[in-house]
């Protein structure tokens, strides 16, 4: 039985689904955050402390996720978890009546799905397997016909790993174009697949040596291909349908590649389209671009302070540009949508308000409203009737009124670099001399923290800790110059920024310098381990989930999943100087000197940072003055795929901190006030 056959055999159509109303009282509007440069005042009268929220509630999955409307708005689809299994649900929008529902094999995941027409859905499903001895997830496309409930695999005979790279959808839903390898030994071709069960498959673009990325225009004509081969970037381009594909650029490693640019769309009948690319000031913006000359024609939108993360087009024109300031923000090009958005924010508060799905005629919209201290609610909005109907809370088990409010802060690193971050203070306690958790993010490059709801941050604040999340140098969103400051600074300048975050919190009087721990996952887990090994006099303890412990072995592991070009770039970014020995910043090398308590945790099925990184450190630290406490979660990956895994980590972290960096008891005056 093939992997995709096993998935289809594992699909369980559900005879009935108890949806429940999921209704709750409307939540309070978000209060404005403090200015970024200000530290929280310590003179605010203390409120009563919030109740203790069980770790199991923070570990829970949302009530529903990946919510979408059908093109005509008549149906509402979402994912949810029930009885430990993930279910995909389709209901009638008006009545809530079940239309279709199915569940997956526990080992399989629905990676994404899209409404193609009102009666067709396309799902990407991944299933675990091996590829030449390496553990991978095979992705496949499944066509779902709503009326009959029939599910049909696309490219059923394919044996390649990636089978879901759709580069074009026909407007009438009649076909899709997919970039897919004909065999595991070929570069991808572009295949046309009719969107009917057993639909005809034809090749519209043959493979080209080195080309992994194909781009089609808005009419489904394959216009561009690019990729690295033998140390050279090749870019192929055709000016229109029926024209030959020509090699327009062949750049060797080290040649200028006109900076970063990401093709969004090529306009049919033209050499122009839209890209996200860097401007003269190093900010990524939305630009009109000539693909034949590879030159920007016009800047459509560029924010002076923040990189544009993504942009959407409608009818071939810019519709929205998204960026992250302290929270996710958007610039609307359509004035009608901009007015609607302002009205919704006025009605629902100044936190996060997003139109996450809409019908084609804009008569119905799904709206999310929440913020960094509220997991949020989902509404159905009908603009013409001015109806805003609550559908569900995302995390109904959590009392949002008991949560803490993160706020933006900034500090100056030792070399004068401005570092931004986020501080969450425990409620019901004076912001003075608190136990502090410094929580560096993963990545580390191009990733950042922002104002958004975070279960782990809220758990720690609920237990009485201040939590500080620094966006150290190399973090994303702050422009090219700040990103490049992080190159070659793993365990060095990046770690200085983490130390300087602690110094800032201590200087402000917020943190007790004798009660600071570092907690993180992935790169943040590495930074936590390195903190107590590099500066044991600074930190009381550290907790690492899936942290890197041996950088040389990690880079060798990464080579198996990256092209030669990408591997060189990644290694250069991590290592910096070619002669630098990464053992100098690898925790395993000095693990035997560990003198501070460490919680070392990992999942056995982690394909990003393999469990061998855990094993290397654990073995090296057995003879240390203070050997690490360990937690291994069977069959868990790099992040938590199951609530039980998150709960295991949260509860282990609680016990560890209670023992090695306990929070203060609730102040007596506050405790009396709460009675």
XYZ file of C-alpha atoms in Angstrom:
675
model
C 0.000 0.000 0.000
C 1.438 3.397 -0.952
C 1.642 6.245 1.546
C -1.205 8.131 -0.095
C -3.320 4.958 -0.228
C -2.721 4.535 3.491
C -3.889 8.095 4.093
C -7.076 7.612 2.071
C -7.744 4.323 3.817
C -7.319 6.103 7.138
C -9.905 8.779 6.391
C -12.903 8.231 8.604
C -16.113 9.913 7.515
C -17.989 10.955 10.598
C -21.627 10.043 10.898
C -22.335 13.008 13.142
C -20.428 15.899 14.586
C -21.467 17.722 17.737
C -20.317 21.235 16.933
C -21.646 23.034 19.979
C -22.337 26.704 19.901
C -18.967 27.763 21.290
C -20.670 31.028 22.149
C -19.512 33.298 24.922
C -20.041 36.784 26.159
C -18.289 39.431 24.106
C -14.767 40.045 25.320
C -13.446 43.418 26.405
C -11.731 45.691 23.920
C -7.954 45.825 24.121
C -6.443 48.699 26.052
C -3.737 50.749 24.321
C -0.198 49.528 24.892
C 2.472 51.677 26.542
C 4.934 53.596 24.335
C 7.805 51.397 23.223
C 10.545 53.316 25.013
C 8.866 53.374 28.417
C 9.323 50.883 31.200
C 6.218 50.048 33.202
C 5.703 52.241 36.220
C 6.079 50.537 39.579
C 3.671 52.898 41.330
C 0.410 51.553 39.914
C -1.830 50.339 42.769
C -1.750 46.587 43.022
C -4.770 44.666 41.843
C -5.899 41.357 43.211
C -3.843 38.497 41.730
C -5.556 36.428 39.041
C -6.508 32.825 39.739
C -4.017 30.105 38.897
C -4.768 28.749 35.425
C -3.940 25.033 35.008
C -1.095 24.199 32.628
C -3.467 21.870 30.777
C -5.547 24.854 29.685
C -2.519 26.657 28.270
C -1.554 23.432 26.480
C -4.965 23.000 24.849
C -5.573 23.383 21.132
C -7.843 26.124 19.784
C -11.514 25.251 19.589
C -11.198 25.602 15.811
C -8.592 26.806 13.334
C -7.954 27.401 9.629
C -11.454 28.805 9.182
C -12.639 29.731 5.680
C -15.746 30.624 3.715
C -16.669 29.041 0.395
C -16.490 31.439 -2.584
C -20.236 32.204 -2.394
C -20.202 32.339 1.428
C -22.780 29.589 1.812
C -20.412 27.179 3.562
C -18.007 27.536 6.468
C -15.025 25.176 6.865
C -12.569 24.682 9.711
C -10.260 22.254 11.485
C -10.839 21.113 15.024
C -9.667 18.476 17.464
C -11.976 15.930 19.010
C -11.043 12.914 21.081
C -7.367 13.332 20.215
C -8.024 13.285 16.459
C -8.011 16.168 13.994
C -11.231 16.659 12.060
C -11.989 18.716 8.964
C -15.515 20.145 9.106
C -17.767 21.826 6.529
C -21.062 23.356 7.662
C -23.805 25.506 6.167
C -23.108 29.116 7.119
C -26.761 30.047 7.686
C -27.848 27.090 9.788
C -24.652 25.490 11.109
C -25.900 22.177 9.689
C -23.136 19.670 8.964
C -22.324 19.295 5.259
C -19.196 17.117 5.385
C -16.731 15.956 8.021
C -13.758 13.660 8.045
C -10.823 12.736 10.237
C -7.252 11.805 9.383
C -4.903 9.078 10.429
C -3.141 10.313 13.633
C 0.232 10.307 11.845
C -1.031 12.482 8.975
C -1.526 16.226 8.871
C -3.604 18.527 6.698
C -0.942 21.088 5.740
C -3.348 23.494 4.004
C -6.551 23.565 2.052
C -8.239 25.877 -0.437
C -11.740 26.349 -1.766
C -11.338 26.173 -5.548
C -15.037 26.536 -6.378
C -18.235 26.206 -4.363
C -18.237 22.456 -4.936
C -14.497 21.676 -4.915
C -11.812 21.769 -2.247
C -8.120 21.023 -2.600
C -6.243 19.678 0.428
C -2.525 19.204 0.985
C -1.890 16.210 3.223
C 1.459 15.120 4.621
C 2.314 11.638 5.776
C 5.566 10.418 7.377
C 8.012 8.222 5.516
C 11.642 7.709 4.563
C 13.578 9.041 1.593
C 16.966 7.376 1.021
C 17.212 6.668 4.749
C 16.109 10.106 5.955
C 12.823 10.729 7.743
C 10.621 13.063 5.680
C 6.982 13.996 5.261
C 5.500 13.222 1.859
C 2.969 15.824 0.708
C 0.103 15.040 -1.639
C -2.933 16.830 -3.035
C -6.455 15.517 -2.457
C -9.442 16.771 -4.461
C -12.691 16.845 -2.468
C -16.020 17.103 -4.296
C -18.492 18.530 -1.791
C -21.762 17.254 -3.294
C -20.734 13.605 -3.578
C -18.134 13.549 -0.836
C -15.719 11.844 -3.216
C -12.020 12.272 -2.431
C -9.520 11.747 -5.211
C -5.716 11.784 -4.971
C -3.867 13.990 -7.449
C -0.769 12.542 -9.153
C -1.523 9.142 -7.582
C 1.515 7.408 -9.127
C 4.075 9.969 -7.993
C 6.821 8.786 -5.611
C 8.493 12.158 -4.957
C 8.558 13.910 -1.581
C 6.944 17.246 -2.471
C 3.678 16.851 -4.329
C 1.688 19.951 -3.335
C 3.486 22.939 -4.919
C 0.548 24.542 -6.747
C 1.687 27.561 -8.789
C -1.621 28.408 -10.517
C -5.369 27.835 -10.141
C -7.658 28.263 -13.136
C -10.259 30.922 -12.371
C -13.087 28.565 -13.326
C -11.649 25.749 -11.201
C -11.095 23.481 -14.188
C -7.393 22.774 -13.605
C -4.290 23.545 -11.558
C -0.603 23.840 -12.418
C 1.799 22.046 -10.080
C 5.598 22.158 -10.000
C 6.553 18.541 -9.320
C 9.445 16.220 -10.108
C 8.558 13.582 -12.727
C 10.817 11.180 -10.785
C 13.048 11.532 -7.731
C 16.032 11.945 -10.078
C 14.619 14.903 -12.044
C 14.274 18.618 -11.472
C 10.621 19.750 -11.256
C 8.496 20.132 -14.347
C 5.154 21.969 -14.432
C 2.161 19.659 -14.776
C -1.420 20.549 -15.646
C -3.975 18.448 -13.750
C -7.693 18.618 -14.502
C -9.673 19.121 -11.300
C -11.926 16.097 -11.623
C -11.397 12.623 -10.159
C -9.004 10.802 -12.451
C -8.465 14.044 -14.370
C -6.079 14.279 -17.296
C -2.463 15.112 -16.492
C -0.207 16.807 -19.025
C 3.213 18.457 -18.970
C 3.246 22.175 -19.831
C 6.891 22.810 -18.913
C 9.735 20.290 -19.021
C 12.420 20.292 -16.332
C 15.498 22.489 -16.693
C 18.791 21.653 -15.012
C 19.051 23.494 -11.713
C 15.538 24.979 -11.812
C 13.527 24.273 -8.668
C 11.230 27.314 -8.733
C 8.657 27.977 -11.456
C 6.367 31.018 -11.723
C 3.193 31.259 -13.846
C 1.387 34.462 -14.776
C -2.223 35.249 -13.915
C -3.472 33.329 -16.974
C -1.520 30.157 -16.247
C 1.380 30.670 -18.656
C 4.692 29.503 -17.179
C 6.895 32.578 -17.440
C 9.941 32.126 -15.212
C 12.168 29.493 -13.611
C 15.175 29.817 -11.345
C 17.601 27.776 -9.282
C 21.217 27.128 -8.350
C 23.442 24.578 -10.071
C 27.219 24.189 -9.952
C 27.565 27.379 -7.942
C 25.581 29.490 -10.422
C 22.120 31.023 -10.234
C 20.222 30.461 -13.461
C 17.138 32.528 -14.297
C 14.995 31.575 -17.307
C 12.245 33.803 -18.689
C 9.709 33.832 -21.540
C 7.919 37.004 -22.597
C 4.573 35.341 -23.266
C 2.595 32.320 -24.370
C 4.178 30.526 -27.306
C 7.556 32.192 -26.753
C 10.671 30.197 -25.976
C 12.138 30.061 -22.484
C 15.451 31.948 -22.567
C 18.339 32.035 -20.107
C 18.401 35.697 -19.023
C 20.872 35.460 -16.131
C 23.678 33.136 -15.137
C 25.355 34.439 -12.022
C 28.156 32.734 -10.182
C 28.389 32.686 -6.411
C 29.533 36.082 -5.150
C 28.071 38.026 -8.095
C 25.422 40.617 -7.190
C 21.920 39.195 -7.486
C 20.146 42.549 -7.188
C 19.421 41.848 -3.536
C 16.377 39.992 -2.320
C 13.232 39.747 -4.452
C 10.246 37.456 -4.264
C 7.975 37.215 -7.310
C 4.296 37.594 -6.430
C 2.757 37.686 -9.904
C 3.593 38.264 -13.559
C 0.885 40.022 -15.556
C -0.230 38.231 -18.720
C 0.655 40.071 -21.913
C 3.377 42.039 -20.163
C 6.936 41.644 -18.901
C 5.912 43.356 -15.700
C 4.469 42.164 -12.422
C 4.883 42.557 -8.677
C 7.652 41.532 -6.307
C 8.729 42.022 -2.719
C 12.266 43.399 -2.856
C 14.764 45.494 -0.941
C 14.955 49.218 -1.628
C 17.822 51.646 -1.280
C 17.293 51.903 2.479
C 17.402 48.116 2.946
C 13.649 47.786 3.625
C 11.635 45.140 1.795
C 8.771 46.792 -0.087
C 6.158 46.017 -2.743
C 7.368 47.022 -6.198
C 6.297 46.829 -9.798
C 9.029 44.889 -11.552
C 10.201 44.171 -15.099
C 11.111 40.498 -15.196
C 12.840 40.744 -18.579
C 15.338 43.348 -17.360
C 15.151 42.347 -13.674
C 14.689 45.961 -12.664
C 12.192 47.657 -10.365
C 9.890 49.994 -12.308
C 7.969 51.580 -9.435
C 7.705 51.339 -5.670
C 4.076 50.612 -4.851
C 4.457 50.613 -1.069
C 7.382 50.693 1.324
C 7.119 51.299 5.048
C 9.838 53.581 6.433
C 10.465 51.421 9.516
C 9.397 47.840 8.807
C 9.888 45.204 6.115
C 6.835 44.109 4.155
C 6.237 40.453 5.042
C 3.690 39.615 2.356
C 1.227 41.166 -0.071
C -1.971 40.072 -1.787
C -3.276 40.930 -5.240
C -6.834 41.024 -6.558
C -7.669 41.095 -10.243
C -3.999 41.637 -10.973
C -3.702 44.710 -8.746
C -2.258 45.248 -5.244
C -4.905 44.683 -2.586
C -3.003 44.646 0.728
C 0.555 44.794 2.090
C 1.263 43.187 5.457
C 4.069 44.066 7.845
C 4.925 43.629 11.515
C 5.543 46.642 13.725
C 4.998 45.686 17.362
C 2.030 43.678 16.134
C 0.886 42.565 12.697
C -0.339 45.513 10.618
C -1.735 46.038 7.122
C -1.841 48.720 4.466
C -4.987 48.427 2.337
C -4.874 49.699 -1.236
C -8.650 49.381 -1.598
C -10.379 52.331 0.154
C -13.631 50.406 0.724
C -11.780 47.617 2.548
C -9.768 50.182 4.511
C -13.001 51.806 5.740
C -14.472 48.424 6.667
C -11.342 47.568 8.603
C -11.400 50.868 10.499
C -15.054 50.302 11.389
C -14.347 46.804 12.665
C -11.439 47.984 14.782
C -13.615 50.707 16.234
C -16.283 48.144 17.099
C -13.987 45.411 18.385
C -11.116 47.294 20.003
C -7.573 48.315 19.168
C -6.004 44.868 19.324
C -5.718 42.413 16.456
C -8.682 42.618 14.072
C -8.389 40.653 10.847
C -10.692 39.692 8.018
C -9.382 36.160 7.633
C -11.748 34.967 4.908
C -14.418 36.501 2.710
C -16.877 35.508 0.022
C -16.071 36.610 -3.519
C -18.772 39.299 -3.457
C -17.689 40.512 0.012
C -21.181 39.918 1.407
C -19.833 37.708 4.187
C -16.561 37.797 6.092
C -14.912 35.865 8.892
C -13.336 38.266 11.376
C -10.830 37.493 14.112
C -10.581 39.822 17.116
C -8.102 39.327 19.937
C -4.783 40.551 21.236
C -1.648 39.557 23.121
C -3.658 39.034 26.318
C -6.743 37.491 24.718
C -6.697 34.371 22.482
C -9.601 35.943 20.629
C -12.976 35.270 19.069
C -14.261 34.519 15.584
C -17.150 36.514 14.126
C -19.278 36.322 11.000
C -19.677 39.797 9.529
C -22.283 40.834 6.938
C -21.440 44.425 5.921
C -24.659 45.251 4.044
C -26.841 44.312 7.009
C -24.276 45.562 9.543
C -24.498 42.223 11.369
C -21.570 41.007 13.454
C -22.313 37.552 14.854
C -20.028 35.722 17.271
C -19.184 32.186 16.182
C -16.734 30.929 18.790
C -13.988 31.727 21.241
C -10.696 30.271 20.088
C -9.694 29.142 23.594
C -12.931 28.945 25.613
C -11.265 27.135 28.545
C -8.994 30.106 29.303
C -10.385 33.087 31.197
C -8.904 35.982 29.212
C -9.651 38.359 32.103
C -6.946 36.582 34.147
C -4.194 37.049 31.533
C -1.288 39.512 31.610
C -0.710 42.270 29.056
C 2.658 42.194 27.226
C 4.054 45.559 26.164
C 6.826 46.753 23.876
C 10.132 47.899 25.351
C 13.524 48.816 23.966
C 17.067 49.017 25.286
C 20.523 49.837 24.020
C 22.995 46.974 23.666
C 26.602 47.357 24.780
C 27.737 48.348 21.267
C 25.025 51.010 20.939
C 22.570 48.919 18.874
C 18.909 49.571 19.649
C 17.175 46.313 20.585
C 13.397 46.002 20.760
C 11.503 43.403 22.702
C 8.421 42.623 24.778
C 7.912 42.559 28.534
C 5.086 40.763 30.317
C 4.595 41.488 34.022
C 2.695 39.253 36.438
C -0.548 40.767 37.619
C -1.151 41.467 41.292
C 2.552 41.994 42.035
C 4.673 45.111 42.234
C 6.949 45.519 39.195
C 10.031 45.588 41.375
C 12.676 42.938 42.067
C 10.706 40.200 40.293
C 12.043 36.814 39.257
C 12.745 37.154 35.529
C 12.521 34.742 32.624
C 14.475 35.882 29.556
C 12.919 34.101 26.574
C 14.908 34.423 23.296
C 13.074 33.338 20.150
C 14.012 30.548 17.737
C 15.416 30.914 14.259
C 17.567 32.797 14.852
C 17.788 34.706 11.538
C 14.793 36.511 10.068
C 12.512 35.422 12.938
C 11.166 37.727 15.649
C 8.751 37.990 18.523
C 5.812 40.412 18.396
C 2.723 41.379 20.340
C 0.620 38.244 20.029
C -0.967 35.713 22.325
C 1.615 33.203 23.618
C 0.658 30.307 25.902
C 4.096 29.879 27.463
C 4.496 33.583 28.224
C 1.055 33.673 29.848
C 1.744 30.512 31.870
C 4.913 32.019 33.345
C 3.297 35.393 34.050
C 0.385 33.610 35.712
C 2.897 31.912 38.010
C 4.461 35.216 39.074
C 7.385 35.716 36.680
C 8.277 38.709 34.561
C 8.982 37.539 31.002
C 11.284 39.449 28.634
C 11.474 38.519 24.925
C 14.380 40.320 23.199
C 14.518 40.609 19.416
C 18.288 40.303 19.275
C 20.380 41.312 16.247
C 19.622 39.188 13.193
C 15.886 39.125 13.970
C 13.552 39.728 11.051
C 11.386 42.705 10.170
C 13.779 45.482 11.146
C 15.536 45.916 7.810
C 18.612 44.556 6.110
C 21.175 46.376 8.289
C 19.814 44.927 11.546
C 19.552 41.472 9.966
C 23.177 41.585 8.835
C 24.327 42.603 12.316
C 23.479 39.046 13.348
C 25.617 37.299 10.733
C 28.429 35.387 12.428
C 27.102 36.360 15.865
C 25.560 33.087 17.062
C 26.707 32.658 20.645
C 28.513 35.988 20.446
C 26.800 39.294 19.656
C 23.364 37.667 19.718
C 24.118 36.293 23.173
C 25.381 39.715 24.289
C 21.964 41.095 23.382
C 20.323 38.474 25.610
C 22.652 39.399 28.489
C 21.971 43.095 27.889
C 18.224 42.429 28.073
C 18.734 41.120 31.596
C 20.883 44.137 32.491
C 18.173 46.500 31.256
C 15.479 44.787 33.363
C 17.717 44.894 36.434
C 18.659 48.560 35.875
C 14.964 49.452 35.585
C 14.374 47.810 38.968
C 12.004 45.260 37.450
C 14.149 42.149 37.920
C 16.087 40.716 40.839
C 19.599 40.055 39.421
C 19.916 36.943 41.566
C 16.734 35.365 40.174
C 17.051 35.276 36.399
C 16.576 32.176 34.245
C 16.674 31.770 30.457
C 14.001 29.633 28.774
C 13.656 28.980 25.049
C 12.995 26.575 22.215
C 15.083 25.719 19.140
C 17.666 28.512 18.820
C 16.147 29.951 22.001
C 16.910 26.620 23.670
C 20.507 26.906 22.504
C 20.689 30.469 23.852
C 19.356 29.246 27.209
C 22.024 26.532 27.499
C 24.774 28.858 26.325
C 23.689 31.523 28.818
C 24.391 29.387 31.897
C 27.601 27.942 30.426
C 29.009 31.208 29.123
C 27.967 33.343 32.128
C 27.080 31.065 35.056
C 27.479 33.992 37.440
C 24.604 35.799 35.716
C 21.885 33.200 35.546
C 20.255 30.982 38.099
C 19.036 28.295 35.687
C 18.069 27.498 32.108
C 15.449 25.412 30.303
C 15.865 24.271 26.711
C 13.345 22.683 24.384
C 14.919 21.265 21.189
C 18.069 23.348 21.543
C 21.166 23.033 19.363
C 24.176 21.789 21.360
C 26.792 21.028 18.654
C 26.857 23.563 15.813
C 29.291 21.692 13.569
C 27.148 18.550 13.629
C 24.012 20.646 13.203
C 25.364 22.253 10.040
C 26.378 18.873 8.637
C 22.859 17.621 9.338
C 21.340 20.649 7.596
C 23.284 19.919 4.406
C 21.002 16.971 3.731
C 17.969 19.233 3.448
C 19.451 22.287 1.710
C 20.816 22.920 -1.747
C 24.567 23.430 -1.912
C 24.028 27.175 -2.342
C 21.581 27.439 0.567
C 23.834 25.295 2.764
C 26.836 27.539 2.115
C 24.806 30.668 2.827
C 23.414 29.201 6.056
C 26.826 28.035 7.244
C 28.364 31.413 6.448
C 25.602 33.188 8.335
C 26.059 31.004 11.425
C 29.847 30.712 11.386
C 30.867 34.176 10.219
C 34.619 34.098 9.636
C 35.620 30.976 7.704
C 38.314 30.173 10.252
C 35.979 30.414 13.260
C 35.551 27.105 15.077
C 31.909 26.721 16.092
C 32.967 24.398 18.902
C 33.863 27.624 20.702
C 30.139 28.436 20.994
C 28.761 24.873 21.185
C 27.299 23.919 24.593
C 28.299 20.239 24.406
C 31.996 21.189 24.476
C 31.763 22.647 27.998
C 28.785 20.617 29.236
C 30.977 18.872 31.806
C 31.452 22.276 33.479
C 27.711 22.823 33.963
C 27.238 24.421 37.377
C 23.680 25.720 37.103
C 20.441 23.709 36.987
C 19.262 22.940 33.436
C 16.065 21.379 32.117
C 16.994 19.652 28.849
C 13.986 18.554 26.765
C 13.477 17.190 23.263
C 11.080 15.240 21.042
C 12.229 11.957 19.529
C 10.708 12.757 16.108
C 12.313 16.194 15.671
C 13.507 16.562 12.066
C 14.683 20.165 12.476
C 17.038 19.690 15.426
C 17.481 15.921 15.735
C 17.360 14.113 19.075
C 21.093 13.425 18.642
C 21.708 17.036 19.718
C 19.996 16.220 23.024
C 21.968 12.978 23.392
C 25.339 14.661 22.770
C 24.793 17.211 25.523
C 23.179 14.833 27.997
C 26.090 12.402 27.704
C 28.719 15.155 27.978
C 27.020 16.646 31.060
C 26.669 13.441 33.082
C 29.869 14.183 34.987
C 29.085 17.881 35.476
C 28.799 19.374 38.964
C 25.089 19.861 38.246
C 23.868 17.319 35.656
C 20.780 18.394 33.693
C 17.256 17.287 34.404
C 15.807 15.733 31.267
C 12.492 15.322 29.504
C 12.076 13.263 26.329
C 8.690 13.194 24.606
C 8.201 10.183 22.377
C 7.070 10.791 18.778
C 7.037 14.576 19.209
C 8.605 16.873 16.634
C 10.257 20.279 16.742
C 7.099 21.977 17.977
C 4.166 20.578 19.904
C 1.719 18.749 17.670
C -0.346 17.360 20.546
C -1.764 19.060 23.654
C -0.353 16.268 25.794
C 3.178 17.152 24.658
C 2.774 20.837 25.438
C 1.309 19.959 28.837
C 4.277 17.689 29.614
C 6.704 20.510 28.814
C 4.728 23.155 30.715
C 4.380 21.011 33.824
C 8.051 19.978 33.770
C 9.034 23.643 33.372
C 6.810 24.626 36.296
C 8.341 22.009 38.577
C 11.843 22.981 37.497
C 11.320 26.694 38.141
C 9.536 26.038 41.443
C 12.638 24.203 42.582
C 15.390 26.411 41.180
C 13.918 29.908 40.720
C 10.634 30.057 42.633
C 8.328 33.008 42.224
C 7.445 35.127 45.250
C 4.393 34.187 47.285
C 1.422 36.417 46.684
C 1.900 39.664 48.688
C -0.132 39.557 51.906
C -1.897 42.869 51.275
C -2.969 41.734 47.862
C -4.064 38.361 49.150
C -6.272 40.041 51.759
C -7.744 42.339 49.126
C -8.674 39.359 47.015
C -10.591 37.638 49.799
